[in-house]
Structure formats: C-alpha cells, structure tokens
C-alpha cells in the first residue's frame, strides 16, 4: 500500500497535491489531540485522520480516532501496553549501543508484546535524513529484523510538517 503519514498545519491541500504528484494512494493527516478534526476533501486520494500524542494522552486519543500515533520516549513498554496504532522514534535516543547488539529501543519481549497488542512499528524517514545516519540506520535495521521475526507491522512514513518534506514512495524504500 502506498500511504504516507503527515502532520499538517492548515496546509492540507498542499499535502494532497504533493501526495498525488508523488504517487501515493492514501494520506493520513495527524493532528494533536486538541486540534483533531475530520474534514472532507474533494480528491481521488483516500484520506484518513489520526491523532499524534504523547504517552499519557493515548486513552483520550483512542476515544476520538482509530489511528493513534505516539513518539516513543523512555517508557516503551507502558506505551505498548496502552495499544496505540503505531509507535515511532524508538531508536532516536542518546544511549550508547551494546558490544554485541544495538541499543535500538526494541527487544524480543517488546516485539512480541507489539505483535500481541497489534501495535505497528513506524520509521520516521525525516529523522533518518537529519540525524546521525549510521547509528540511526543500524538501529532501525535491527528493529525491522525484530519486527519481521515477530510479525509486527512496519510502516515507513515521512511524518512531514510541510509538503516539501514529503518523500516519494520509491525514495523511502531505497534506504
């Protein structure tokens, strides 16, 4: 499926136009909890709406939307237990890696829990571009291996806040 998750700021039509140009079939607009709204757009794209929130707002967000996205922080297990739709940013921390494996924020216990709770693992493509690419890419690679092993759904999205930060669907899979 060709889908992208974006964070609009009253520039939804720009995202729609860019998504059509880049060849996407579906676009998910993510709003914070207080700004969440569902709007009708005249487009051939399938448009969906979700909430991007922090870990203590998951219960409220699940009452408003079926798509709940959480940027991960230190308490990964507690976030997974609350069953958001997807989690991103697990690998984006300053802790050093271990000798024999990466400190990627995910392990087999958490991966099994994600599979049980039907929580998807998301890769924020824009973080990969601006961060320490080598360290981040190796951690993401490790997380993807774990997710595939335990059959956790993997999503690669731009999480762009303006339409020019969106990437083509083929660009994101060439990484």
Tab-separated table of C-alpha atoms in Angstrom:
chain	number	residue	atom	x	y	z
A	1	UNK	CA	0.000	0.000	0.000
A	2	UNK	CA	1.307	3.431	-0.816
A	3	UNK	CA	0.494	5.530	2.201
A	4	UNK	CA	2.144	8.439	3.990
A	5	UNK	CA	1.562	9.947	7.433
A	6	UNK	CA	1.888	13.737	7.618
A	7	UNK	CA	1.367	16.441	10.241
A	8	UNK	CA	-0.478	19.372	8.610
A	9	UNK	CA	-0.776	22.896	9.918
A	10	UNK	CA	-3.711	24.295	7.930
A	11	UNK	CA	-1.919	23.218	4.718
A	12	UNK	CA	-3.835	20.027	3.946
A	13	UNK	CA	-4.421	20.867	0.282
A	14	UNK	CA	-0.668	21.283	-0.286
A	15	UNK	CA	-0.136	17.793	1.140
A	16	UNK	CA	-2.875	16.367	-1.074
A	17	UNK	CA	-1.390	17.945	-4.202
A	18	UNK	CA	2.116	16.717	-3.345
A	19	UNK	CA	0.869	13.212	-2.479
A	20	UNK	CA	-0.828	12.923	-5.869
A	21	UNK	CA	2.349	14.140	-7.565
A	22	UNK	CA	4.472	11.615	-5.651
A	23	UNK	CA	2.116	8.752	-6.483
A	24	UNK	CA	0.517	7.994	-3.136
A	25	UNK	CA	-2.877	6.309	-2.933
A	26	UNK	CA	-3.602	7.208	0.695
A	27	UNK	CA	-2.686	10.020	3.068
A	28	UNK	CA	-3.129	10.130	6.849
A	29	UNK	CA	-3.353	13.554	8.468
A	30	UNK	CA	-2.107	13.515	12.060
A	31	UNK	CA	-3.290	16.221	14.438
A	32	UNK	CA	-2.585	16.739	18.101
A	33	UNK	CA	-5.421	15.923	20.491
A	34	UNK	CA	-6.857	19.431	20.857
A	35	UNK	CA	-6.721	20.219	17.108
A	36	UNK	CA	-8.142	16.904	15.869
A	37	UNK	CA	-10.761	17.335	13.186
A	38	UNK	CA	-12.211	15.368	10.301
A	39	UNK	CA	-12.656	17.363	7.124
A	40	UNK	CA	-13.996	16.366	3.729
A	41	UNK	CA	-11.652	16.837	0.757
A	42	UNK	CA	-12.500	16.580	-2.928
A	43	UNK	CA	-9.708	14.287	-4.111
A	44	UNK	CA	-9.099	10.844	-5.553
A	45	UNK	CA	-6.782	10.041	-2.619
A	46	UNK	CA	-8.087	8.077	0.328
A	47	UNK	CA	-7.752	10.491	3.243
A	48	UNK	CA	-7.697	9.282	6.828
A	49	UNK	CA	-7.282	11.175	10.095
A	50	UNK	CA	-5.363	10.310	13.231
A	51	UNK	CA	-4.019	11.757	16.440
A	52	UNK	CA	-0.372	12.174	17.318
A	53	UNK	CA	0.045	12.372	21.071
A	54	UNK	CA	2.287	11.619	23.989
A	55	UNK	CA	2.021	8.533	26.183
A	56	UNK	CA	-0.359	9.972	28.784
A	57	UNK	CA	-2.949	11.057	26.165
A	58	UNK	CA	-3.413	7.662	24.466
A	59	UNK	CA	-6.703	6.765	26.197
A	60	UNK	CA	-8.330	10.100	25.272
A	61	UNK	CA	-6.999	9.863	21.711
A	62	UNK	CA	-8.382	6.340	21.238
A	63	UNK	CA	-11.857	7.674	22.078
A	64	UNK	CA	-11.625	10.222	19.237
A	65	UNK	CA	-9.784	8.334	16.483
A	66	UNK	CA	-8.917	4.804	15.407
A	67	UNK	CA	-5.385	5.917	14.416
A	68	UNK	CA	-3.273	6.921	17.404
A	69	UNK	CA	0.417	7.648	16.856
A	70	UNK	CA	2.914	8.040	19.691
A	71	UNK	CA	6.511	9.237	19.580
A	72	UNK	CA	8.383	6.927	21.861
A	73	UNK	CA	10.200	8.016	24.976
A	74	UNK	CA	11.835	6.027	27.769
A	75	UNK	CA	8.803	4.032	28.915
A	76	UNK	CA	8.328	1.912	25.767
A	77	UNK	CA	6.567	-0.985	27.500
A	78	UNK	CA	3.973	1.287	29.124
A	79	UNK	CA	3.224	2.849	25.745
A	80	UNK	CA	2.802	-0.547	24.078
A	81	UNK	CA	0.524	-1.725	26.908
A	82	UNK	CA	-1.853	1.172	26.099
A	83	UNK	CA	-2.151	-0.134	22.490
A	84	UNK	CA	-1.696	2.885	20.217
A	85	UNK	CA	-1.929	2.231	16.474
A	86	UNK	CA	1.749	2.847	15.891
A	87	UNK	CA	4.923	3.922	17.646
A	88	UNK	CA	7.851	5.761	16.112
A	89	UNK	CA	11.154	7.131	17.374
A	90	UNK	CA	12.239	4.143	19.492
A	91	UNK	CA	15.749	4.257	18.111
A	92	UNK	CA	16.169	8.015	18.490
A	93	UNK	CA	17.976	8.304	21.832
A	94	UNK	CA	21.472	9.162	23.042
A	95	UNK	CA	22.219	5.894	24.860
A	96	UNK	CA	25.245	4.029	23.549
A	97	UNK	CA	24.989	0.670	21.811
A	98	UNK	CA	25.954	-2.598	23.450
A	99	UNK	CA	29.009	-4.631	22.465
A	100	UNK	CA	27.163	-7.388	20.576
A	101	UNK	CA	23.951	-5.667	19.506
A	102	UNK	CA	22.330	-2.275	19.013
A	103	UNK	CA	20.530	-0.372	21.758
A	104	UNK	CA	17.619	0.221	19.437
A	105	UNK	CA	14.850	0.712	21.991
A	106	UNK	CA	13.233	-2.583	20.999
A	107	UNK	CA	13.886	-6.141	22.125
A	108	UNK	CA	12.223	-9.509	21.610
A	109	UNK	CA	9.934	-9.102	24.619
A	110	UNK	CA	8.653	-5.733	23.393
A	111	UNK	CA	8.362	-7.031	19.823
A	112	UNK	CA	6.195	-9.960	20.997
A	113	UNK	CA	4.070	-7.547	23.020
A	114	UNK	CA	3.673	-5.268	19.990
A	115	UNK	CA	2.518	-8.246	17.907
A	116	UNK	CA	0.027	-9.275	20.597
A	117	UNK	CA	-1.353	-5.753	21.051
A	118	UNK	CA	-1.351	-5.092	17.253
A	119	UNK	CA	0.898	-2.029	17.605
A	120	UNK	CA	2.777	-1.112	14.413
A	121	UNK	CA	6.408	-0.024	14.294
A	122	UNK	CA	6.908	3.166	12.300
A	123	UNK	CA	10.111	4.563	10.826
A	124	UNK	CA	10.231	8.350	10.640
A	125	UNK	CA	12.033	8.906	7.358
A	126	UNK	CA	12.766	12.582	8.071
A	127	UNK	CA	14.582	11.632	11.295
A	128	UNK	CA	16.762	9.305	9.251
A	129	UNK	CA	17.758	12.157	6.944
A	130	UNK	CA	18.655	14.723	9.603
A	131	UNK	CA	20.069	12.540	12.384
A	132	UNK	CA	23.256	10.547	12.865
A	133	UNK	CA	22.545	8.388	9.835
A	134	UNK	CA	24.892	5.498	10.531
A	135	UNK	CA	23.784	4.954	14.115
A	136	UNK	CA	20.099	5.560	13.378
A	137	UNK	CA	20.052	3.390	10.274
A	138	UNK	CA	21.712	0.450	12.039
A	139	UNK	CA	19.236	0.694	14.931
A	140	UNK	CA	16.289	0.878	12.529
A	141	UNK	CA	17.659	-2.135	10.650
A	142	UNK	CA	17.875	-4.071	13.927
A	143	UNK	CA	14.297	-3.084	14.862
A	144	UNK	CA	12.992	-4.100	11.444
A	145	UNK	CA	14.626	-7.531	11.829
A	146	UNK	CA	12.889	-7.998	15.174
A	147	UNK	CA	9.558	-6.775	13.813
A	148	UNK	CA	9.719	-9.166	10.870
A	149	UNK	CA	10.626	-12.065	13.148
A	150	UNK	CA	7.653	-11.439	15.452
A	151	UNK	CA	5.294	-10.336	12.648
A	152	UNK	CA	4.891	-6.721	13.760
A	153	UNK	CA	3.525	-4.413	11.065
A	154	UNK	CA	6.191	-1.989	9.780
A	155	UNK	CA	5.350	1.456	8.386
A	156	UNK	CA	7.802	3.827	6.730
A	157	UNK	CA	6.433	7.370	6.577
A	158	UNK	CA	7.739	10.897	6.242
A	159	UNK	CA	5.843	12.467	9.186
A	160	UNK	CA	6.354	15.709	7.248
A	161	UNK	CA	5.051	19.001	8.628
A	162	UNK	CA	5.164	20.702	5.225
A	163	UNK	CA	4.586	19.271	1.781
A	164	UNK	CA	8.187	19.770	0.636
A	165	UNK	CA	9.436	17.346	3.294
A	166	UNK	CA	7.361	14.525	1.829
A	167	UNK	CA	9.370	11.862	0.041
A	168	UNK	CA	8.430	9.710	-2.909
A	169	UNK	CA	7.315	6.196	-2.056
A	170	UNK	CA	10.244	4.749	-4.002
A	171	UNK	CA	12.755	7.020	-2.247
A	172	UNK	CA	11.783	5.706	1.166
A	173	UNK	CA	12.339	2.086	0.154
A	174	UNK	CA	15.772	2.729	-1.382
A	175	UNK	CA	17.299	3.423	2.011
